[in-house]
XYZ file of C-alpha atoms in Angstrom:
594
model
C 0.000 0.000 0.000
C 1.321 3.297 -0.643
C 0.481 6.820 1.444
C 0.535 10.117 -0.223
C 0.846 13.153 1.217
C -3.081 13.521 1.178
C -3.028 10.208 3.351
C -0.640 12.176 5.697
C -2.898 15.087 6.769
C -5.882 12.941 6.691
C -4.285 10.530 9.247
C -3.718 13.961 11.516
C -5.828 14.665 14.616
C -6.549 17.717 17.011
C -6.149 17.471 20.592
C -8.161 19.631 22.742
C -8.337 20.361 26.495
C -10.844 21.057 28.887
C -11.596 24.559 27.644
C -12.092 23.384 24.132
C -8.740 24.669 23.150
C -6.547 22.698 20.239
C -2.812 22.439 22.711
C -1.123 19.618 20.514
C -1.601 17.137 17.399
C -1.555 13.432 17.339
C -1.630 11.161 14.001
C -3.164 7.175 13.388
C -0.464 4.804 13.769
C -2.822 1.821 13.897
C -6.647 1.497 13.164
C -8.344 2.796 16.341
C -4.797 3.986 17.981
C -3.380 7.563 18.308
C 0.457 8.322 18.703
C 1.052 11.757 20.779
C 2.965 13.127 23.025
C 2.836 12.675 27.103
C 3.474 16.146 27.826
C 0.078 17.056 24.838
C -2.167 14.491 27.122
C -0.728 16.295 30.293
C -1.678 19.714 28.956
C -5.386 18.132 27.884
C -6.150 17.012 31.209
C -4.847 20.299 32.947
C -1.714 19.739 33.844
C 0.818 22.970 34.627
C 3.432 22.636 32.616
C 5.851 22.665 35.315
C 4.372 19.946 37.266
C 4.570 17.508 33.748
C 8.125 16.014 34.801
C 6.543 15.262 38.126
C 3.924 12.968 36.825
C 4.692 9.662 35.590
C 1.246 7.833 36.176
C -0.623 6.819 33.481
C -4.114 9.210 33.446
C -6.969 8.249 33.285
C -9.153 11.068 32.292
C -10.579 10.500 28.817
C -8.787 13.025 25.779
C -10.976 14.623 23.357
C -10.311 15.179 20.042
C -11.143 14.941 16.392
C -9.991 14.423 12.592
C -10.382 18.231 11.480
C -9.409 17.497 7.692
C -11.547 14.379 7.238
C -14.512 15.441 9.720
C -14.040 18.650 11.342
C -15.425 19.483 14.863
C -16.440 15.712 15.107
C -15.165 15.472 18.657
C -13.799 11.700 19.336
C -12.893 10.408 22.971
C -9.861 8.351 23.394
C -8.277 6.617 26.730
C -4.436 6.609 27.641
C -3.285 2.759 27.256
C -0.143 3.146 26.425
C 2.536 5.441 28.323
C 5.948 6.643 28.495
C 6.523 9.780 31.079
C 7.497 13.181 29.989
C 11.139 13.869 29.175
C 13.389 16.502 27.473
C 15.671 13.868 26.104
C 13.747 10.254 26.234
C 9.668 9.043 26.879
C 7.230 11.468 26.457
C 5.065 9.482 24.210
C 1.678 8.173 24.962
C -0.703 5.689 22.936
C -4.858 6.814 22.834
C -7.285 4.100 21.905
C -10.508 5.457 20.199
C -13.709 5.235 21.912
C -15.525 5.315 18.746
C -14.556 4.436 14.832
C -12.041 6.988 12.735
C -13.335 8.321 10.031
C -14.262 6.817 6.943
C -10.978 7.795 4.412
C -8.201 7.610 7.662
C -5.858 5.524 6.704
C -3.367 4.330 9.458
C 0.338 6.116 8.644
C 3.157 3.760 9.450
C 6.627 5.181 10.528
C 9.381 4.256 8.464
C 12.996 3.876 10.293
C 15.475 5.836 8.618
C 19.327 6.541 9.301
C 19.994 10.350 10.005
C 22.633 10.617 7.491
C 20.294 9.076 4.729
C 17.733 12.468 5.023
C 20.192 15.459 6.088
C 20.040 17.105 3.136
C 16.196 16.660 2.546
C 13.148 18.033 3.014
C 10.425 17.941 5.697
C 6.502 18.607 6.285
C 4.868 18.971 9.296
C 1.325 20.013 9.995
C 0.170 21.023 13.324
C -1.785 23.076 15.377
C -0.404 26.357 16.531
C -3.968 27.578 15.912
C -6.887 25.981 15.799
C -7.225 26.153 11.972
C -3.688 24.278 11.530
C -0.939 24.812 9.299
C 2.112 23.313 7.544
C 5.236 23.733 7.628
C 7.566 22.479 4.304
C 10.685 24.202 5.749
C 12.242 22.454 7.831
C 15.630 20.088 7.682
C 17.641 17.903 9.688
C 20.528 18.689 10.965
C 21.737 16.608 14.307
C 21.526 14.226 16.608
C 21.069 15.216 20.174
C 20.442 13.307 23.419
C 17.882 10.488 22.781
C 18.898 10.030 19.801
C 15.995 12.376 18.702
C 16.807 14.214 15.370
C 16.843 17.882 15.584
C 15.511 19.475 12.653
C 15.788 23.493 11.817
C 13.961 25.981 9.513
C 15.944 26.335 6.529
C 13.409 27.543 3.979
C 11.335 30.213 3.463
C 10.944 32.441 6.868
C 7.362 33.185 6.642
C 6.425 29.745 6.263
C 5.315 28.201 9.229
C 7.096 28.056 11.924
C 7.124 24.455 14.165
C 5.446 25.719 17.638
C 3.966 24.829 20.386
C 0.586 22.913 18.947
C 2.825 21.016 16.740
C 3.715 18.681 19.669
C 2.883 14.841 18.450
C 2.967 15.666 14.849
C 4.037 13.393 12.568
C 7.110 14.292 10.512
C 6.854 13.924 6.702
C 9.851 12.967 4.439
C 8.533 14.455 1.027
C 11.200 12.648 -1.236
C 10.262 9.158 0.412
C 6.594 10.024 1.025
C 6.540 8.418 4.312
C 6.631 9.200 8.361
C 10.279 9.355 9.635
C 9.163 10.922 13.284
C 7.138 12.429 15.792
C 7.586 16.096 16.793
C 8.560 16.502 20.498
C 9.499 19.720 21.754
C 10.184 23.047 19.916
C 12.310 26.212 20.431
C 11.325 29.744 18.689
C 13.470 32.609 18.438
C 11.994 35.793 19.634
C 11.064 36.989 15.872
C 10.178 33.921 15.308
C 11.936 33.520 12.067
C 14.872 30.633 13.418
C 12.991 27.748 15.078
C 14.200 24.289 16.149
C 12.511 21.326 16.823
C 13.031 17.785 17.940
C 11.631 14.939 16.565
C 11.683 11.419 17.585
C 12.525 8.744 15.158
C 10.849 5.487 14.672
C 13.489 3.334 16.245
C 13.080 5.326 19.148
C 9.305 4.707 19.330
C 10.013 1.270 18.876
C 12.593 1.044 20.970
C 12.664 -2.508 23.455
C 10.277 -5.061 24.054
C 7.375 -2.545 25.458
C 7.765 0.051 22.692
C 5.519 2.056 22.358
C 4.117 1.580 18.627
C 4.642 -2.191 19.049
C 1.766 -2.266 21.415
C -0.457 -0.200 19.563
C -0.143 -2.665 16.389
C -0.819 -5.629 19.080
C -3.838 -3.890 20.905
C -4.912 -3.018 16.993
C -4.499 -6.701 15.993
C -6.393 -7.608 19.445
C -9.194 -5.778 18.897
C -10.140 -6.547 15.146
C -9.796 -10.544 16.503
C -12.244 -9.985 19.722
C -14.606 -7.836 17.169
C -15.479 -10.533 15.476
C -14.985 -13.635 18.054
C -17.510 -11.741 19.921
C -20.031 -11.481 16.441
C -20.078 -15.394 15.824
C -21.956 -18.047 17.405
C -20.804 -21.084 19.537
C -19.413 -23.691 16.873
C -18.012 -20.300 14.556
C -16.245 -18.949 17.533
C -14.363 -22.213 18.127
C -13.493 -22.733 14.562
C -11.770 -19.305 15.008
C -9.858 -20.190 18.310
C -8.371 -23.295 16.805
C -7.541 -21.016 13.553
C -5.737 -18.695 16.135
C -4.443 -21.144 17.954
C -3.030 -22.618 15.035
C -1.422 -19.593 13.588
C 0.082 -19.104 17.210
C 1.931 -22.582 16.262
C 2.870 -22.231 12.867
C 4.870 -18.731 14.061
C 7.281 -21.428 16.079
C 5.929 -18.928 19.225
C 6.788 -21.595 21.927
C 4.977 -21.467 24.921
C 3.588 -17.383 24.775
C 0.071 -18.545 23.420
C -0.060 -21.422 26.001
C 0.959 -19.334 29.598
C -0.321 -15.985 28.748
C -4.176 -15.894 29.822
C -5.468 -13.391 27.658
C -5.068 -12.614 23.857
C -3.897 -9.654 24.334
C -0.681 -10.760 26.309
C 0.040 -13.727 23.751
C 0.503 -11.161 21.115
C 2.212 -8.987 23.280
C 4.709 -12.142 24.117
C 4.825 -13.240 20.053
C 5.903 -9.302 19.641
C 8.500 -9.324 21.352
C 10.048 -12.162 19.486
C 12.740 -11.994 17.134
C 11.695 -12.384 13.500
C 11.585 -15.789 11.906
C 12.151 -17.068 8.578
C 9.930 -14.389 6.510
C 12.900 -11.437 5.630
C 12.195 -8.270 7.268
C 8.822 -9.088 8.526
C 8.153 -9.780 12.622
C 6.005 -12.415 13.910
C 2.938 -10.595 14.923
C 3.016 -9.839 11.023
C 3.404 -13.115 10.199
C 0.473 -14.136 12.581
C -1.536 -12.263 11.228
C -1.132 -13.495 7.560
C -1.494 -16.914 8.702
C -4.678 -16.762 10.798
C -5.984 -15.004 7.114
C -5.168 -18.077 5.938
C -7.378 -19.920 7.435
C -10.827 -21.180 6.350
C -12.479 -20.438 9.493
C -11.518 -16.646 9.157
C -15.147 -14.752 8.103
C -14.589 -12.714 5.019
C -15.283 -9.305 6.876
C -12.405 -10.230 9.449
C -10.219 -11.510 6.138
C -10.672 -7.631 4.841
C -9.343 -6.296 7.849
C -6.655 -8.583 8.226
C -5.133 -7.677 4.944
C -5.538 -3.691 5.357
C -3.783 -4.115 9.022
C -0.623 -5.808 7.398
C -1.099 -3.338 4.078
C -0.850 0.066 6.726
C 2.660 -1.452 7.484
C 4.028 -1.259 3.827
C 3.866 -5.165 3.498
C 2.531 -6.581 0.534
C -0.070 -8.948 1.376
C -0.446 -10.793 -1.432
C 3.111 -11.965 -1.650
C 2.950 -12.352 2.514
C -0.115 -14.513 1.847
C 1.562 -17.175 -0.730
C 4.578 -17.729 1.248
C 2.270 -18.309 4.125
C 0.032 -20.810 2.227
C 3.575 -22.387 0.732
C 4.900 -23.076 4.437
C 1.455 -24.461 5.823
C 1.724 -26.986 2.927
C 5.720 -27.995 3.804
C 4.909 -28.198 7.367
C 2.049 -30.259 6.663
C -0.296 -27.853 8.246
C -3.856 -28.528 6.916
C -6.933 -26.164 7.578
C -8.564 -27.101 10.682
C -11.176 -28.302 8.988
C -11.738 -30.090 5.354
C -12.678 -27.929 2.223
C -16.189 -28.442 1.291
C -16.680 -27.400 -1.780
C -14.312 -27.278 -4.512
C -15.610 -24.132 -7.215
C -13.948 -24.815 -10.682
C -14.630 -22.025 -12.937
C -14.069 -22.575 -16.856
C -13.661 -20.585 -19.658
C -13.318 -21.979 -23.825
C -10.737 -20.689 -25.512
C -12.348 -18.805 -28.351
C -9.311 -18.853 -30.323
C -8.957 -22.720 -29.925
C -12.150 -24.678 -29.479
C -10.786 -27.799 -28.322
C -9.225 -25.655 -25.300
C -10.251 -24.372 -21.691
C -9.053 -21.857 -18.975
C -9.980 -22.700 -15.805
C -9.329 -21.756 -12.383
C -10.267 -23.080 -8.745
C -10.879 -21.738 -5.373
C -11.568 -23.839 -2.390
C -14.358 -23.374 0.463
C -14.176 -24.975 3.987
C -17.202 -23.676 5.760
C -19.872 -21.305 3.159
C -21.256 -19.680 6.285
C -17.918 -17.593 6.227
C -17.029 -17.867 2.867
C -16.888 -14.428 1.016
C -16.807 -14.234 -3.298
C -15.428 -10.509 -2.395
C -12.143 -11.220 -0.311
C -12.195 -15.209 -1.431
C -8.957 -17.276 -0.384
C -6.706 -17.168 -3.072
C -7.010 -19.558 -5.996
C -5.574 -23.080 -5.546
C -5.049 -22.731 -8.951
C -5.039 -19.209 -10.574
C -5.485 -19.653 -14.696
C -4.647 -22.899 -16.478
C -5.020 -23.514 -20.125
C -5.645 -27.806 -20.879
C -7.768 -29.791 -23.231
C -11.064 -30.194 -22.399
C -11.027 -33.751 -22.736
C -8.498 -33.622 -19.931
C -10.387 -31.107 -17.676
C -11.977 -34.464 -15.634
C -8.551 -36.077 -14.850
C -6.942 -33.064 -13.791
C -9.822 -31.818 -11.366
C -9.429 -35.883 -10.010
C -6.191 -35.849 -9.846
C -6.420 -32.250 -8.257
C -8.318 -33.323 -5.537
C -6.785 -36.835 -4.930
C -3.089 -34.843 -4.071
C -4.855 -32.330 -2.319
C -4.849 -33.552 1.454
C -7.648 -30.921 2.514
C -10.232 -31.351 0.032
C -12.170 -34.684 1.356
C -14.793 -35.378 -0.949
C -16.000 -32.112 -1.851
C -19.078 -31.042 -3.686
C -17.461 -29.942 -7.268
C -19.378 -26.375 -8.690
C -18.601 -26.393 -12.204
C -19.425 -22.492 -13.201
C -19.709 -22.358 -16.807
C -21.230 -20.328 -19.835
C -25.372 -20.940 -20.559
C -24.935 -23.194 -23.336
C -22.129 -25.531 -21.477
C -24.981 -26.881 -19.191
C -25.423 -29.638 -21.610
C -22.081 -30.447 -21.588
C -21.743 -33.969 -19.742
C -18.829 -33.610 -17.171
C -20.118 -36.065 -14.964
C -19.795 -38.809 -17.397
C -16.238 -37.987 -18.980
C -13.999 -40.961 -17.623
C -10.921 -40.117 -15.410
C -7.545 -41.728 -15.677
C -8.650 -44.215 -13.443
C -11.120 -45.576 -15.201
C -13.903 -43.668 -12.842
C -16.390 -40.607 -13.680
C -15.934 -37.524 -12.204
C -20.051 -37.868 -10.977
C -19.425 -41.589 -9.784
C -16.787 -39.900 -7.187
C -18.331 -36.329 -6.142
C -21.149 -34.357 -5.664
C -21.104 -32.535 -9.358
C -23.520 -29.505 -10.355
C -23.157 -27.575 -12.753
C -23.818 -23.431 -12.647
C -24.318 -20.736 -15.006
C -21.227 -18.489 -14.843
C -23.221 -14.934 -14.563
C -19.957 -13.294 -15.457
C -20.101 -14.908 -19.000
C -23.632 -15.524 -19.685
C -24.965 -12.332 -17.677
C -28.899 -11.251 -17.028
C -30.697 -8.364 -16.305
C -30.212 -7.015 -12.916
C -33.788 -7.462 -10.903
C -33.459 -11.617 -11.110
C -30.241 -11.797 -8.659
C -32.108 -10.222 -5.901
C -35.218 -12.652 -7.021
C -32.835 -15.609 -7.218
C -31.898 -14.980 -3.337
C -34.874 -14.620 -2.528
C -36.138 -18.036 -4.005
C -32.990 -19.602 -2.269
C -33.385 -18.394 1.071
C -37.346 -20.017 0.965
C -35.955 -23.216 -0.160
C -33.500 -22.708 3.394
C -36.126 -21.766 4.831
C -39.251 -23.879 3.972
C -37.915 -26.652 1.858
C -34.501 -27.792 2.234
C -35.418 -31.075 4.926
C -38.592 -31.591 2.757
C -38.650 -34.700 0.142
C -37.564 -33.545 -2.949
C -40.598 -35.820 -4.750
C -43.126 -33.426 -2.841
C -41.096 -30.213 -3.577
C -40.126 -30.199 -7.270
C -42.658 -29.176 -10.153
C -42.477 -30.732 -13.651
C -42.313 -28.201 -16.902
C -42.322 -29.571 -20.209
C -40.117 -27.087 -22.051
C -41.982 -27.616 -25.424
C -45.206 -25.847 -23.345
C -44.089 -21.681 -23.010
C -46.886 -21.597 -20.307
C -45.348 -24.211 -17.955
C -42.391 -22.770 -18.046
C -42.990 -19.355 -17.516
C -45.089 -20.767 -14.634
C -41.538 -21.858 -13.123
C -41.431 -18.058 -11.722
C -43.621 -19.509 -8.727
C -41.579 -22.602 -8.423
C -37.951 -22.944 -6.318
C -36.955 -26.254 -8.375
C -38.591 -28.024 -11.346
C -37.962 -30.941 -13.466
C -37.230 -29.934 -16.566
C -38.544 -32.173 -19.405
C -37.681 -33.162 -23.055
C -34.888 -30.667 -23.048
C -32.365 -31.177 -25.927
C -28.834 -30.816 -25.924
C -29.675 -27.889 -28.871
C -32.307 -26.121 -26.344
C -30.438 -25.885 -23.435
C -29.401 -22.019 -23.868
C -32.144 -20.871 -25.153
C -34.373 -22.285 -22.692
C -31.906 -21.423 -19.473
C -31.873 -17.780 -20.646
C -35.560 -17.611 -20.414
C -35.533 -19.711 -17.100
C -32.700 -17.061 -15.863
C -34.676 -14.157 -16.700
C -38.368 -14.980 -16.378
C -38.203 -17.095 -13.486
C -34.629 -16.823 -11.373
C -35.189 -20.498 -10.836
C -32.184 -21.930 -8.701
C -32.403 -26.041 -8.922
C -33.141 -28.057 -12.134
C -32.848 -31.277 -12.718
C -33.584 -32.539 -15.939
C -31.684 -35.849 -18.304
C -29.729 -35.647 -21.378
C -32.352 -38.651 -22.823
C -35.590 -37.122 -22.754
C -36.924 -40.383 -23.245
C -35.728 -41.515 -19.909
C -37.862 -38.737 -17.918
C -40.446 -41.005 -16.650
C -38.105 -42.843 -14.512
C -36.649 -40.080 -12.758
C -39.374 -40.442 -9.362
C -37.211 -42.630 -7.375
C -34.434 -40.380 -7.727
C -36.539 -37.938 -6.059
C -36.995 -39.951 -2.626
C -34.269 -37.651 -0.488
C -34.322 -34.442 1.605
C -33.457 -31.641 -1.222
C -30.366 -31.279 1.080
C -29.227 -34.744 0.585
C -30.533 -34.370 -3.174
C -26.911 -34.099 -5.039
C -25.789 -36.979 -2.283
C -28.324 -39.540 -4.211
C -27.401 -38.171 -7.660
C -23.861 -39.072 -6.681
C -25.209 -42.997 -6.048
C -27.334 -43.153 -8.885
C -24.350 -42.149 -10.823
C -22.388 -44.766 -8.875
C -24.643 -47.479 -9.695
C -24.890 -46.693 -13.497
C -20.673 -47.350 -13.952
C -21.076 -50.887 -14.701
C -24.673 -50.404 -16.815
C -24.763 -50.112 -20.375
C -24.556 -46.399 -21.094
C -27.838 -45.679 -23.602
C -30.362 -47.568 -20.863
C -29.095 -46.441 -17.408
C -30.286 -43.126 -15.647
C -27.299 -42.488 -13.821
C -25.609 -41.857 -16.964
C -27.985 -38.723 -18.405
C -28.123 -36.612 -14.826
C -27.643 -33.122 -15.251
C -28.433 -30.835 -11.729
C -27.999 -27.118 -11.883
C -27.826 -26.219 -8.231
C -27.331 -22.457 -7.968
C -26.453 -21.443 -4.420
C -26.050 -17.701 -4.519
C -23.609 -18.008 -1.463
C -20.957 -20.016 -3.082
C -20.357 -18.043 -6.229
C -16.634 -17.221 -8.292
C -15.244 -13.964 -7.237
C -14.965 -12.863 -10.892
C -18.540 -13.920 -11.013
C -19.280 -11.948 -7.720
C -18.279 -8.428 -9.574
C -21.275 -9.253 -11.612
C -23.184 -10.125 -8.898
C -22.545 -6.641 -6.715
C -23.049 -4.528 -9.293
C -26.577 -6.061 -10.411
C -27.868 -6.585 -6.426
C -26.887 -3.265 -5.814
């Protein structure tokens, strides 16, 4: 992720004390977490300024203040929880925890550790608040070290530019040639004309300084908090698929003992923090935690989101984080803790080469926290093959993969693939793809797209078969619709699932475009031998739950039949489960719900 310079002002807030007054400037260092100065909170809570070295306890009283670029006069309280006393030369830093959300638009600005002689000769911004209103200052340049090994910067530029004051305490100090955060401001010296200033910043090393530094808790309590949020949001059985996740992630970071001793979560990041780094270059273990537990399958697609922008803030790419992750879980033998479920294939022709396919795969362990919007990433990304070969490499695919344990295959392709028999194409071993797996096929919305009303309509016909008809028999819930009769069909709009008959191989896109957008109907069941129709009842003698279970064992039964006479051979089940759908297909989707 990158910050601009925009980022950097929006990131800034406005501290205010008891009379309403703006006395210093703090900045977002971590979502929900404020870095400022001690000696800024003294000053907020009422504190004389010669009584701040005299008070080293953390306060208590709650700080006001608010984002005045991003929302102006929007007062926010925030707590002290993290604290290091006031000092000329070392401390005087202090952590604030938001009592209520940031802004929409504040993005947290990560410090970047640079070496003194690296920046001398370039140039600085800081924006604080000797006034209410604010103002920048781009004048300003390093040039020592003094005690603390705080950088002392002074006003080389312009001299009626702003001039670093008091206000500008806690301000964060941007580097405009790297465009990132080198520093906080600390203290500041005026001349009497005020045109020669000095001011002290500290760097990030300093603020990170030890095992309790200061911005190394923040990032923990930020990590913290985004896990409780949503441990606290799920029920029972979720909220234990998510402590094992956790648990596991705790392991795979080689953390010892801290997850096991340490009694809260809290302190078991804190403990993992203060580890050295391990094995990933240049990124520390509560980093690496946190890519791993996004990992995971039992990770809800909301908390996935976060995860991802909490490493991003830190200048990490999470992508690349997130594949070394997944490559270590699969050398150390790590499986998710619990089996994929559903294995989504999605395939494409090749319209320059007929005889070709693209496809790609994404796996789903539980769909109750599966999300098409921040999916896990492809098992396989893009893969051009034969489509004779498609069936043997999706068995094959599955037999190496140790995690996906007899999975319910979605096979997402165009409208006029539906006819295509995938089920029946023989494997290398001699077996059917639908003799071994719960196969349906879908329509790919993102290549064979409708008009926008029927997704909404399609949900809504899905959630009543959850609702009303999913444990019913399957006999007493589907309708028959002759396709050659326009009135049955288009009497499909009050149906959830029909039985489609005499439907060609030649009629199945026209008729599945009019099904799509006349009647958002989301099961189908219909055979490839029209002639065959009137023995499909006994198929129908299952829950509709269990109903692509039996189509599996009628499929089964039929590998040793002679193909032209056996039902288990001419199956075709559209099953289309609006909550297990391809993320290129969900773009579609969004746009047309919305």
């Amino acid at each position: 992720m990158t910050f601009t310079r925009e980022d950097y002002i929006q990131a800034i807030t406005r501290i205010f004390d008891k009379n309403n007054h703006a006395i210093g400037t703090g900045f977002l260092v971590a979502p929900g977490y404020i870095l400022t100065c001690a000696h800024v909170v003294l000053q907020a809570i009422g504190i004389d300024k010669k009584n701040f070295a005299l008070y080293e306890g953390v306060p208590t009283d709650l700080i006001a203040l608010d984002f005045p670029v991003l929302a102006n006069g929007q007062k926010i309280d925030a707590k002290v929880v993290a604290w290091l006393p006031y000092s000329l030369s070392q401390g005087d830093v202090a952590g604030l925890k938001l009592l209520a959300d940031e802004p929409s638009g504040a993005k947290s600005i990560p410090l970047t550790q640079i070496k003194f002689s690296d920046i001398k000769d370039e140039e600085h911004s800081v924006y604080g608040f000797g006034s209410v209103e604010g103002g920048q200052s781009d004048a300003y340049k390093p040039k020592t070290i003094i005690a603390g090994e705080r950088f002392q910067f002074y006003k080389a530029g312009n001299p009626n530019d702003e001039t670093i004051k008091e206000g500008f305490s806690g301000a964060p100090v941007w580097n405009e040639q790297r465009n990132c955060v080198i520093g906080m401001i600390a203290t500041a010296m005026v001349s009497k004309e005020e045109q020669r200033s000095k001011a002290y910043a500290i760097p990030k090393k300093e603020l990170d300084k030890g095992s309790n530094g200061i911005l190394k808790q923040l990032r923990v309590y930020s990590l913290c908090d985004l896990i409780e949020k949503h441990l606290q949001q799920l029920g029972n059985e979720q909220k234990q698929k998510l402590r094992k996740a956790i648990a596991t992630a705790f392991y795979l970071c080689d953390s010892g003992s801290v997850w096991i001793e340490k009694k809260t979560l809290q302190l078991q990041l804190l403990g993992l923090s203060q580890l050295g780094n391990r094995g990933w270059d240049g990124v520390d273990r509560l980093r690496q935690f946190a890519v791993f537990l996004a990992t995971m399958d039992a990770v809800p697609g909301s908390m996935y989101r976060q995860i991802k922008n909490w490493v991003e803030y830190s200048r990490f790419n999470f992508d690349s984080l997130q594949t070394l992750a997944i490559s270590e879980k699969k050398e150390r033998n790590v499986s998710p803790a619990y089996p994929w479920e559903h294995l989504v294939v999605e395939v494409k022709p090749d319209e320059q080469e007929q005889k070709n396919v693209y496809i790609s795969m994404w796996a789903i362990g539980d769909p109750d926290t599966y999300d098409s919007r921040e999916p896990p990433p492809p098992l396989l990304e893009t893969k051009k093959l034969l489509f004779t070969e498609l069936p043997s490499f999706i068995d094959q695919w599955i037999d190496e993969e140790e995690s996906l344990d007899n999975p319910m295959v979605h096979f997402f392709v165009p409208r006029y693939w539906l006819a295509r028999n995938l089920d029946s194409y023989k494997t290398k071993s001699g077996l059917t793809l639908g003799s071994q797996y719960k196969l349906v096929m879908r329509i790919d919305l993102s290549q064979s797209p409708t008009l926008g009303k029927y997704y909404k309509w399609w949900q809504e016909k899905w959630q009543k078969i959850l609702r009303e008809k999913v444990q019913s028999l399957a006999g007493a819930t589907f309708v028959r619709a002759d396709i050659t009769q326009k009135k049955q069909l288009l009497e499909l709009k009050y149906a959830e699932m029909a039985i489609l008959e005499n439907l060609t191989e030649a009629q199945v896109e026209e008729v599945f475009t009019f099904i799509t957008k006349k009647t958002a109907l989301p099961v189908a069941l219909w055979l490839r031998r029209s002639e065959l129709s009137d023995r499909v009842d006994h198929v129908l003698d299952t829950k509709v739950v269990e109903l692509p279970q039996r189509i599996l064992k009628e499929r089964l039964n039929a590998l040793e039949e002679e193909e032209n006479h056996c039902l288990g051979h001419h199956l075709s089940l559209v099953w289309e489960d609006p909550n297990i759908v391809t993320p290129t297909m969900n773009l579609q989707f969004d746009q047309e719900v919305c």
